[in-house]
Short mmCIF file of C-alpha atoms and ligand atoms in Angstrom, two decimals:
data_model
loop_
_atom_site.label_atom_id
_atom_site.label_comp_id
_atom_site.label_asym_id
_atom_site.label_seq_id
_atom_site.Cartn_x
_atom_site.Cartn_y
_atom_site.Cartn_z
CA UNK Z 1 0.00 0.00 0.00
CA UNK Z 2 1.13 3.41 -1.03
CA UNK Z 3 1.44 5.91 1.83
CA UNK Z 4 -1.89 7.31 1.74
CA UNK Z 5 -2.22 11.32 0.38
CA UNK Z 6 -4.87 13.59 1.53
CA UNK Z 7 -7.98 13.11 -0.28
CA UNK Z 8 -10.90 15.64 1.31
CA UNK Z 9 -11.51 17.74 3.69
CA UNK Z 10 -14.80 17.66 6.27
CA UNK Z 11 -16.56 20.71 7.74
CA UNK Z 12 -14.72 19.67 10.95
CA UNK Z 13 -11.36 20.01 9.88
CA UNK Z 14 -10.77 16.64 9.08
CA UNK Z 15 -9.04 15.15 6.26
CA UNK Z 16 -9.94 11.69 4.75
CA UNK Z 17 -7.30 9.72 2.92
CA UNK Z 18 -7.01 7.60 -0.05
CA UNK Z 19 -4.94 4.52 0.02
CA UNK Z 20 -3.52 2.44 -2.63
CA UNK Z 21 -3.31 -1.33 -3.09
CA UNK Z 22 -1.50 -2.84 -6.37
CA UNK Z 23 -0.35 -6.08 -7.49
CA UNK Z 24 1.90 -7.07 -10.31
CA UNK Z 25 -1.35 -8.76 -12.28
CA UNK Z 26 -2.49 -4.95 -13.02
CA UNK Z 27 -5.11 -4.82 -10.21
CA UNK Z 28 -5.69 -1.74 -8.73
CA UNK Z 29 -7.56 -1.34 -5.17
CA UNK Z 30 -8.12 2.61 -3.95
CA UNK Z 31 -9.06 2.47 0.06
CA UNK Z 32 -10.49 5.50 2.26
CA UNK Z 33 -10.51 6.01 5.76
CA UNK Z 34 -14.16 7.79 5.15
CA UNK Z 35 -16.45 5.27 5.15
CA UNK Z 36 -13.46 2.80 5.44
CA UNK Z 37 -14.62 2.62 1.49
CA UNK Z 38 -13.30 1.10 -1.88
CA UNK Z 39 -13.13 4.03 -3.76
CA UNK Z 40 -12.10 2.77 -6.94
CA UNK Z 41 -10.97 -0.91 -8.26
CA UNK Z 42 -9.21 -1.00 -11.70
CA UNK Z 43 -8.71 -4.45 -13.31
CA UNK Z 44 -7.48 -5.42 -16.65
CA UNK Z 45 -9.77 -6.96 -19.37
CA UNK Z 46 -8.88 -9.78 -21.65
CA UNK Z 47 -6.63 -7.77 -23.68
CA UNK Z 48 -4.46 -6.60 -20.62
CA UNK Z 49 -6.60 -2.71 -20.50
CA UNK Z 50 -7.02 -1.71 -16.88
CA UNK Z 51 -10.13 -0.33 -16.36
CA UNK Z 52 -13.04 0.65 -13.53
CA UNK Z 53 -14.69 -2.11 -12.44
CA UNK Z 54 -16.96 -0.06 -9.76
CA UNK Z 55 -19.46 2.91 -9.18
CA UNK Z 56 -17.70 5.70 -7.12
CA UNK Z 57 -17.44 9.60 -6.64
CA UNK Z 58 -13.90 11.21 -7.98
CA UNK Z 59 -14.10 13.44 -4.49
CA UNK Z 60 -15.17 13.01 -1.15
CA UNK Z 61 -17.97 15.44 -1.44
CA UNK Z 62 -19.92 12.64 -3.59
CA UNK Z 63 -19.66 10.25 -1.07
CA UNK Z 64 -20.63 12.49 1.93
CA UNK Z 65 -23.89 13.45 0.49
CA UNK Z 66 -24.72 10.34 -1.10
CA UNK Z 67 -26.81 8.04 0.46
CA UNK Z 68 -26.13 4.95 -1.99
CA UNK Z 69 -22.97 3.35 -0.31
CA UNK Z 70 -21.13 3.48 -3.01
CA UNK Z 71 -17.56 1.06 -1.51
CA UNK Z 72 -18.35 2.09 1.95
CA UNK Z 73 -18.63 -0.70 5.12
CA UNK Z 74 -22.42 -0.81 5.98
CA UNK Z 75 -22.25 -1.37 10.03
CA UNK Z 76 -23.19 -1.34 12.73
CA UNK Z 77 -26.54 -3.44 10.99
CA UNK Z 78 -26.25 -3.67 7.35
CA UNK Z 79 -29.66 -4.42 5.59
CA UNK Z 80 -32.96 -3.49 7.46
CA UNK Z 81 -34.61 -4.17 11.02
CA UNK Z 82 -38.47 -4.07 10.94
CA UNK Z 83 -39.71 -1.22 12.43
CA UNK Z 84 -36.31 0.15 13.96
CA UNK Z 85 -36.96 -2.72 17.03
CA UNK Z 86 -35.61 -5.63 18.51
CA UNK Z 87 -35.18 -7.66 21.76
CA UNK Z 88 -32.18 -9.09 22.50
CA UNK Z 89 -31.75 -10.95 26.21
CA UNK Z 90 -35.26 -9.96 27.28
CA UNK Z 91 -34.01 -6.04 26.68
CA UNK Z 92 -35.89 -4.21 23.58
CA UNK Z 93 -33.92 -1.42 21.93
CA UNK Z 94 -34.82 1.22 19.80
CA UNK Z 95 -32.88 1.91 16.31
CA UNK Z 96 -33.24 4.64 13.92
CA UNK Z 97 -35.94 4.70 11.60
CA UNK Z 98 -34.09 6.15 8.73
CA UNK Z 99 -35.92 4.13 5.95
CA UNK Z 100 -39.35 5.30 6.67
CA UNK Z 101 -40.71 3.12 10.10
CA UNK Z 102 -37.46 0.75 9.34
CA UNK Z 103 -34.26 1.24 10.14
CA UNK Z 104 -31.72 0.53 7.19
CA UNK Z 105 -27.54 0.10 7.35
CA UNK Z 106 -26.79 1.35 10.51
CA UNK Z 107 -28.78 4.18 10.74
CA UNK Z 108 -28.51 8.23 10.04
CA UNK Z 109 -24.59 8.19 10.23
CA UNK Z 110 -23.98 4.24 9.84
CA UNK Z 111 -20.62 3.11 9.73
CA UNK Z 112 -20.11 4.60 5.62
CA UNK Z 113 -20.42 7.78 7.23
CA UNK Z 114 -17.88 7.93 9.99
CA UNK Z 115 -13.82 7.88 10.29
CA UNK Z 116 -12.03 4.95 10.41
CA UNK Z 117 -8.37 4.99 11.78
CA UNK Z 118 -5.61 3.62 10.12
CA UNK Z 119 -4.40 0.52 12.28
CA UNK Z 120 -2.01 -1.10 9.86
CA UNK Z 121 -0.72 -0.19 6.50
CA UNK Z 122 1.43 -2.70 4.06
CA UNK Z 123 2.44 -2.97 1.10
CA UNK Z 124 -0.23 -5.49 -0.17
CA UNK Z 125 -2.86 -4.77 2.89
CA UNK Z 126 -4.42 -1.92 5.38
CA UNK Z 127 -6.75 -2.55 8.48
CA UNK Z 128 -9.05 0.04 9.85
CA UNK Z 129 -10.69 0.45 13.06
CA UNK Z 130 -13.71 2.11 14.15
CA UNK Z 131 -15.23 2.17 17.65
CA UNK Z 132 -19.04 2.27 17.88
CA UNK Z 133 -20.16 3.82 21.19
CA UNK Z 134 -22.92 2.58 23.24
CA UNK Z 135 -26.47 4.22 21.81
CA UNK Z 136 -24.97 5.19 18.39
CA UNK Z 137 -27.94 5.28 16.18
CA UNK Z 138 -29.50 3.25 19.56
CA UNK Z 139 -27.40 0.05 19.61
CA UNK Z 140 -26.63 -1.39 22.72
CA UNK Z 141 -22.96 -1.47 23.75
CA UNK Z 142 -19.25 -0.10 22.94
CA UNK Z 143 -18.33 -2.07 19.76
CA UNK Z 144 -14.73 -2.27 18.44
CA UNK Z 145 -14.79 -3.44 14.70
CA UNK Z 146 -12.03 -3.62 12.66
CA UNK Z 147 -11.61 -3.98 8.68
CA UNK Z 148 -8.92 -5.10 6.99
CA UNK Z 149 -8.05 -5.12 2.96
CA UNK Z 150 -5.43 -7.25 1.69
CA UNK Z 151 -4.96 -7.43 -2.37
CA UNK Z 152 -2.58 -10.71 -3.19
CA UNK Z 153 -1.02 -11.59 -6.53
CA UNK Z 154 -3.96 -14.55 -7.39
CA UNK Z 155 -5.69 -11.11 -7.65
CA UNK Z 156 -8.05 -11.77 -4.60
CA UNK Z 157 -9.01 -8.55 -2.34
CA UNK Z 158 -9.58 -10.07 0.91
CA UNK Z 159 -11.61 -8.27 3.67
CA UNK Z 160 -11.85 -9.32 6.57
CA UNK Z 161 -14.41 -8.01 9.71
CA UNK Z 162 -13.86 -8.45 13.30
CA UNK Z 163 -15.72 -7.01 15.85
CA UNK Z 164 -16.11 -7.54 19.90
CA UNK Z 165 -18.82 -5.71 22.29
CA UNK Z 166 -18.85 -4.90 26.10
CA UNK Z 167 -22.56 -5.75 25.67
CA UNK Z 168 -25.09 -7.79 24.11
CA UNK Z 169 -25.41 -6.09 20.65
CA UNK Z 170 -26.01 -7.04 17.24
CA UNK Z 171 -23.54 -6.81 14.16
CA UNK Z 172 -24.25 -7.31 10.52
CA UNK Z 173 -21.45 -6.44 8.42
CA UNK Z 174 -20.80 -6.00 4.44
CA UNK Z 175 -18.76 -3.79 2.10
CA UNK Z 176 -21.76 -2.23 -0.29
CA UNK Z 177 -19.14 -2.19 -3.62
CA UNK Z 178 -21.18 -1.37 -6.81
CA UNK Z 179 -19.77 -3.77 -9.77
CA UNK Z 180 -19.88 -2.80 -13.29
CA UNK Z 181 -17.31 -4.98 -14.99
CA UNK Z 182 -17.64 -3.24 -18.29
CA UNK Z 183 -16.72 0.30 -16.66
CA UNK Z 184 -19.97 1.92 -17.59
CA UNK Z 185 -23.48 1.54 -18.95
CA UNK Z 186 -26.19 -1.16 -17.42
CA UNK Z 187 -25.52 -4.45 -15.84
CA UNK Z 188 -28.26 -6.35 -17.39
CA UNK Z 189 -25.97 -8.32 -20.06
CA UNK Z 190 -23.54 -9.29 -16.97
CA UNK Z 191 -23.75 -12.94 -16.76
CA UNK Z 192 -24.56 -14.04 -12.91
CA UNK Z 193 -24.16 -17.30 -11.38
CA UNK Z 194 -24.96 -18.00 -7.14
CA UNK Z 195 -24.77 -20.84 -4.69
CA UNK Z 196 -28.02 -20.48 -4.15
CA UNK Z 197 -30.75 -22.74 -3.53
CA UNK Z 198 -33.31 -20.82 -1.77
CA UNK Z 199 -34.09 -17.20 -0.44
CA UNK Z 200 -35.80 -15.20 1.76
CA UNK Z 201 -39.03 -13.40 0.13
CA UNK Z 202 -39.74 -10.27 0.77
CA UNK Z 203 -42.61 -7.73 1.60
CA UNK Z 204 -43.31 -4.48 -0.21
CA UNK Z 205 -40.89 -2.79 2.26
CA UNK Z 206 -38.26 -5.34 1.22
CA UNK Z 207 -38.03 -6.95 5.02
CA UNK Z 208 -38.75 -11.01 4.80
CA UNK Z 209 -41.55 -12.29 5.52
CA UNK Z 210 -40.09 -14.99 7.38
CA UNK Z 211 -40.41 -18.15 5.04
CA UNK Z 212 -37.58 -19.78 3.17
CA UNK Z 213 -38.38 -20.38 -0.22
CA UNK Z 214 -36.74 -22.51 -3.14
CA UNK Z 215 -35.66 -20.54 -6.20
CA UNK Z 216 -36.74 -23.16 -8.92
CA UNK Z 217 -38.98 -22.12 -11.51
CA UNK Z 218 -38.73 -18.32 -10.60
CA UNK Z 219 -36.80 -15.47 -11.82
CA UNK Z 220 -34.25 -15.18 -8.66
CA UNK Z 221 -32.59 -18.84 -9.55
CA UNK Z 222 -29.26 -18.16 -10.56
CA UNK Z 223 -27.82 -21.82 -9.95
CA UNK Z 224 -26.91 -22.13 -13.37
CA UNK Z 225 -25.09 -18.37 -14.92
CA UNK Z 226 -27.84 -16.39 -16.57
CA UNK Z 227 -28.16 -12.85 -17.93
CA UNK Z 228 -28.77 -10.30 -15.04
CA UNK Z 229 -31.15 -8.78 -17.54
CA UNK Z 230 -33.48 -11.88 -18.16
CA UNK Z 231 -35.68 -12.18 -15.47
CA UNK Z 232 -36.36 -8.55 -15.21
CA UNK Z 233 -39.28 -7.78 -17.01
CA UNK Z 234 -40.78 -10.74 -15.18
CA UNK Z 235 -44.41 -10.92 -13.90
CA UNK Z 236 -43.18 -13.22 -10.92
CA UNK Z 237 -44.66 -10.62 -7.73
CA UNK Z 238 -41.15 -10.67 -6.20
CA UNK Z 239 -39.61 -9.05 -9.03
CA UNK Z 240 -42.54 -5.93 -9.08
CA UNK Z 241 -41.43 -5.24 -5.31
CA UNK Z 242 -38.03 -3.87 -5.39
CA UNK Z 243 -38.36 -2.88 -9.57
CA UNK Z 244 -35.19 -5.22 -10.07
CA UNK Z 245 -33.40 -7.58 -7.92
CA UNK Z 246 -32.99 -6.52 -4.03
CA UNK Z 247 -33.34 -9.82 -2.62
CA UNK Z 248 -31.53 -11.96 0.31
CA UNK Z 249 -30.07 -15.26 -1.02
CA UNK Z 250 -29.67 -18.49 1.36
CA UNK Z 251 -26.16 -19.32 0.35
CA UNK Z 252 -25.84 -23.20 0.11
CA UNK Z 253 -23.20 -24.42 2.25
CA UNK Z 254 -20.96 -23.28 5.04
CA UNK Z 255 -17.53 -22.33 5.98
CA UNK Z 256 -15.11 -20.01 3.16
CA UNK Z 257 -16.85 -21.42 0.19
CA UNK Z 258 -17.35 -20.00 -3.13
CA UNK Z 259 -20.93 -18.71 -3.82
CA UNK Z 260 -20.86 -16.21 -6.91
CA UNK Z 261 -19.23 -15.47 -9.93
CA UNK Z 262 -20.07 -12.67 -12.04
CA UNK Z 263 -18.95 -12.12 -15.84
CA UNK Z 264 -19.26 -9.88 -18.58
CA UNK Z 265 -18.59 -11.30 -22.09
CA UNK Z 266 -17.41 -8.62 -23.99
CA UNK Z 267 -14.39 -7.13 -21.98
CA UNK Z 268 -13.95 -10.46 -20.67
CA UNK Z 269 -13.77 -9.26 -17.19
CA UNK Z 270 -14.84 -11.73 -14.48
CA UNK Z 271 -15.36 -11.48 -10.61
CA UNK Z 272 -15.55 -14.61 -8.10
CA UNK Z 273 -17.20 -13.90 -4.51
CA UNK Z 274 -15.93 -15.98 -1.70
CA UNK Z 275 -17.18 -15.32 1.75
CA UNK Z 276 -18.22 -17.11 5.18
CA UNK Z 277 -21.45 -15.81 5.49
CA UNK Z 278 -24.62 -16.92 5.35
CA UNK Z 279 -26.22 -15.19 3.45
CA UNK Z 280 -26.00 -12.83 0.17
CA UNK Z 281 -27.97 -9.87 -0.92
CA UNK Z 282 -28.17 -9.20 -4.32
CA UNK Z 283 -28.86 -5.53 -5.21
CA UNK Z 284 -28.99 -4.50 -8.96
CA UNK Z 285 -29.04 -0.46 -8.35
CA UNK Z 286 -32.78 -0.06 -8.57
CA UNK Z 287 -33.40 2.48 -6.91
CA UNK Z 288 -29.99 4.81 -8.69
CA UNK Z 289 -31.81 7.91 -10.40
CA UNK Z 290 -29.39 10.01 -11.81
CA UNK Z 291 -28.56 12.06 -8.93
CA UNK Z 292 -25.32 10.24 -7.91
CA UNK Z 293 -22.71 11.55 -10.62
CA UNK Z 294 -19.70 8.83 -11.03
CA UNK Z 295 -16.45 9.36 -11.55
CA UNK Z 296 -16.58 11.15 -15.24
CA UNK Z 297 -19.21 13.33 -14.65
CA UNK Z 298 -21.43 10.64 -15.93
CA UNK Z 299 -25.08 10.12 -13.58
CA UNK Z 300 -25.74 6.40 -12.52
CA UNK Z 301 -28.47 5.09 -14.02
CA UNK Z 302 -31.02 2.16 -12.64
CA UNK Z 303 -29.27 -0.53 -13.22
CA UNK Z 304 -25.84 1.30 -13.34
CA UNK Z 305 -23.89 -1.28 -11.05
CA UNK Z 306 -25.12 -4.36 -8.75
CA UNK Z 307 -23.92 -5.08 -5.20
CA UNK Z 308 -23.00 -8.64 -4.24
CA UNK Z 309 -23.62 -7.65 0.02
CA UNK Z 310 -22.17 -10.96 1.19
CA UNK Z 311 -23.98 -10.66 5.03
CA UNK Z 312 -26.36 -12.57 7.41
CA UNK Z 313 -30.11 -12.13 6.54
CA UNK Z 314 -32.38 -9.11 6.90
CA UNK Z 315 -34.22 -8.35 10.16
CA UNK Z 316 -32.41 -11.67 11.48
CA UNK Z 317 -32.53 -10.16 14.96
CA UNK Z 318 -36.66 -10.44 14.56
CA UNK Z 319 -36.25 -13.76 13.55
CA UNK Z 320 -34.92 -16.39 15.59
CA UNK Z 321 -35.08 -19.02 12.97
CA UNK Z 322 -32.31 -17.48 11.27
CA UNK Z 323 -28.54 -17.46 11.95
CA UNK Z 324 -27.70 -15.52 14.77
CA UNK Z 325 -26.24 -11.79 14.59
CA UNK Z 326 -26.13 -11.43 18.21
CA UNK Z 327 -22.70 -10.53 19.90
CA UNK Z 328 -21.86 -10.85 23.54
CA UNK Z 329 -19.28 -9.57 25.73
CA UNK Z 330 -16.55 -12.48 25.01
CA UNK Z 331 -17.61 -13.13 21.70
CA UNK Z 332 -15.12 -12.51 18.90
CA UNK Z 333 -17.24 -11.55 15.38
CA UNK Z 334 -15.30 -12.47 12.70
CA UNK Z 335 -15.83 -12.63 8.78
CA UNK Z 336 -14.45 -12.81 5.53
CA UNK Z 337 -15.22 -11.78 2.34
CA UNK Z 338 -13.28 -12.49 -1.15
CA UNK Z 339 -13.36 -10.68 -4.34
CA UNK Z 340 -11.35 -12.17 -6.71
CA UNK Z 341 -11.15 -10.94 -10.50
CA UNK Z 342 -10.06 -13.07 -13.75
CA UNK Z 343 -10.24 -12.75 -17.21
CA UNK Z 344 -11.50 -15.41 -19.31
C1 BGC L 401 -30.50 -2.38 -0.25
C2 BGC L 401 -31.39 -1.50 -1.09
C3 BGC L 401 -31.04 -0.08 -0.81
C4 BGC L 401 -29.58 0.13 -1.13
C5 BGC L 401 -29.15 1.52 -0.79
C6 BGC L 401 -29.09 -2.13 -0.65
O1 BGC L 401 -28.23 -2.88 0.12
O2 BGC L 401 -30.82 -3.73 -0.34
O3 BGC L 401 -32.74 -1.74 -0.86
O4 BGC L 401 -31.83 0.81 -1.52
O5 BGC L 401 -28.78 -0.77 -0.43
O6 BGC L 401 -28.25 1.98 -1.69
#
């Protein structure tokens, strides 16, 4: 990692950095302490030309007024709680309902929107740390998390969350990176395969209803790679709630498996997910309108980028059935997440 150069500049004073990760296969990883954020990933495509592979802001005043996560960690709760609410040890706490009566990735100022300090810097790697106090955005306890971003020479960005509490809380952790293999126009020709067998349907606000359902014979099965475009247009009620894909996937399996690879044919660029979690939400920009402007000067369009949000499921702590995302004093969260780019 390069030595990190002054990037922006807050109304407080403070400056946010930008950090940069390289390997000799002509990846490209840009880092900020803002958000502790992937600002920009560059890749080669089959014919050795580097290009963007992600949605992003040129400056730090993009990101601190947008509210689409563009590369950012989505903490302390990524995805939504019904109704900003949940009990946790016989205790019911309160969250902010920033997402009209729900409360959605962490809240008002969720972990995108805060400093992250600089623990560790390498050449190939750098860890940030951010300490959530007890009642931020009404979560219950101190919480330490830490991030860390390593790039090898297989190509594979590794991050890795760990987080401990000094009280029963709840964590739900992801990195909310836009993809858009091709550097620019719609996602809908990517090709998409996932590990998926099943998902969790959701209601018109886009929290689960609580059943488990198979993905056969509907527009969400992705077992076998398919155009992200092709079940769009779809009559299947799922796809009319979220006006695209916004949906929770059961990943098959356990452990650091592999659960998604995503390609686009004509640059040749391809992008295998690896994670530990149990869950995946796939999120295929619906709801961009134009009012982000990328890198170029260029507006996101619906459809601009998806998000492969590698995470446990939505409203889990409402719903016991599901993996746990409860953390106690003790406890050590940890998770990984791999990215890991080809060309084929
Ligand atoms: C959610 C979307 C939400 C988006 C915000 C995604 O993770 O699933 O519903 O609109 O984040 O940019």
């Amino acid at each position: 990692m390069d030595a990190g150069s002054r990037w922006g500049i807050l109304s407080n004073g403070e400056w946010a950095h930008r950090y940069r990760l390289s390997n000799d296969a002509g990846v490209e990883a840009q880092l900020s302490d803002y958000g502790a954020t992937i600002v920009s990933i560059a890749t080669p495509d089959r014919d050795g030309t580097p290009g963007e592979v992600t949605l992003g802001h040129s400056s730090l005043g993009g990101y601190l007024g947008s509210r689409a996560y563009f590369g950012c960690v989505v903490g302390r709760y990524a995805n939504r709680i019904r109704d900003g609410m949940f009990t946790l040890d016989e205790v019911t706490h309160m969250v902010t309902r920033n997402h009209g009566r729900h409360h959605l990735h962490g809240g008002l100022r969720g972990f995108d929107k805060v400093f992250w300090n600089l623990e560790e810097a390498s050449s190939s790697g750098a860890s940030f740390s951010y300490l959530s106090r007890d009642g931020e955005e009404g979560y219950p306890g101190n919480l330490e998390a830490r991030v860390t971003y390593t790039l090898n020479e297989r190509s594979e960005l590794r991050i890795v969350y760990e987080a401990k509490t000094d009280e029963a809380t709840v964590v739900n952790l992801t990195n909310h990176t836009y993809f858009n293999l091709a550097g620019g126009g719609d996602v809908l020709g990517h090709v998409l395969s996932l590990d998926a067998d099943s998902y969790t349907p959701a209601d018109a606000d886009l929290l689960p209803i609580g059943v488990v359902a198979p993905v056969e014979g509907t527009p969400l099965d992705f077992r076998e790679p398919k155009r992200v475009g092709r079940g769009m247009g779809s009559a299947h009620p799922q796809m009319r709630v979220a006006g695209g894909y916004d949906h929770n996937y059961v990943l098959n399996g356990s452990g650091f498996r592999r659960v998604a690879k995503l390609a686009e044919p004509v640059c040749g660029r391809s992008l295998e997910v690896y994670t530990t979690q149990p869950g995946l939400q796939l999120y295929t920009g619906n709801f961009l309108d134009g009012s982000d402007i990328g890198r170029d000067g260029v507006p996101y369009l619906k459809h601009g980028g998806l998000c492969l949000e590698t995470q446990h499921y939505p409203d889990s702590p409402n719903h016991p059935e599901y993996p746990s995302t409860a953390l106690r004093p003790g406890e050590a969260y940890n998770q990984e997440t791999v990215f890991r780019f080809t060309v084929e």
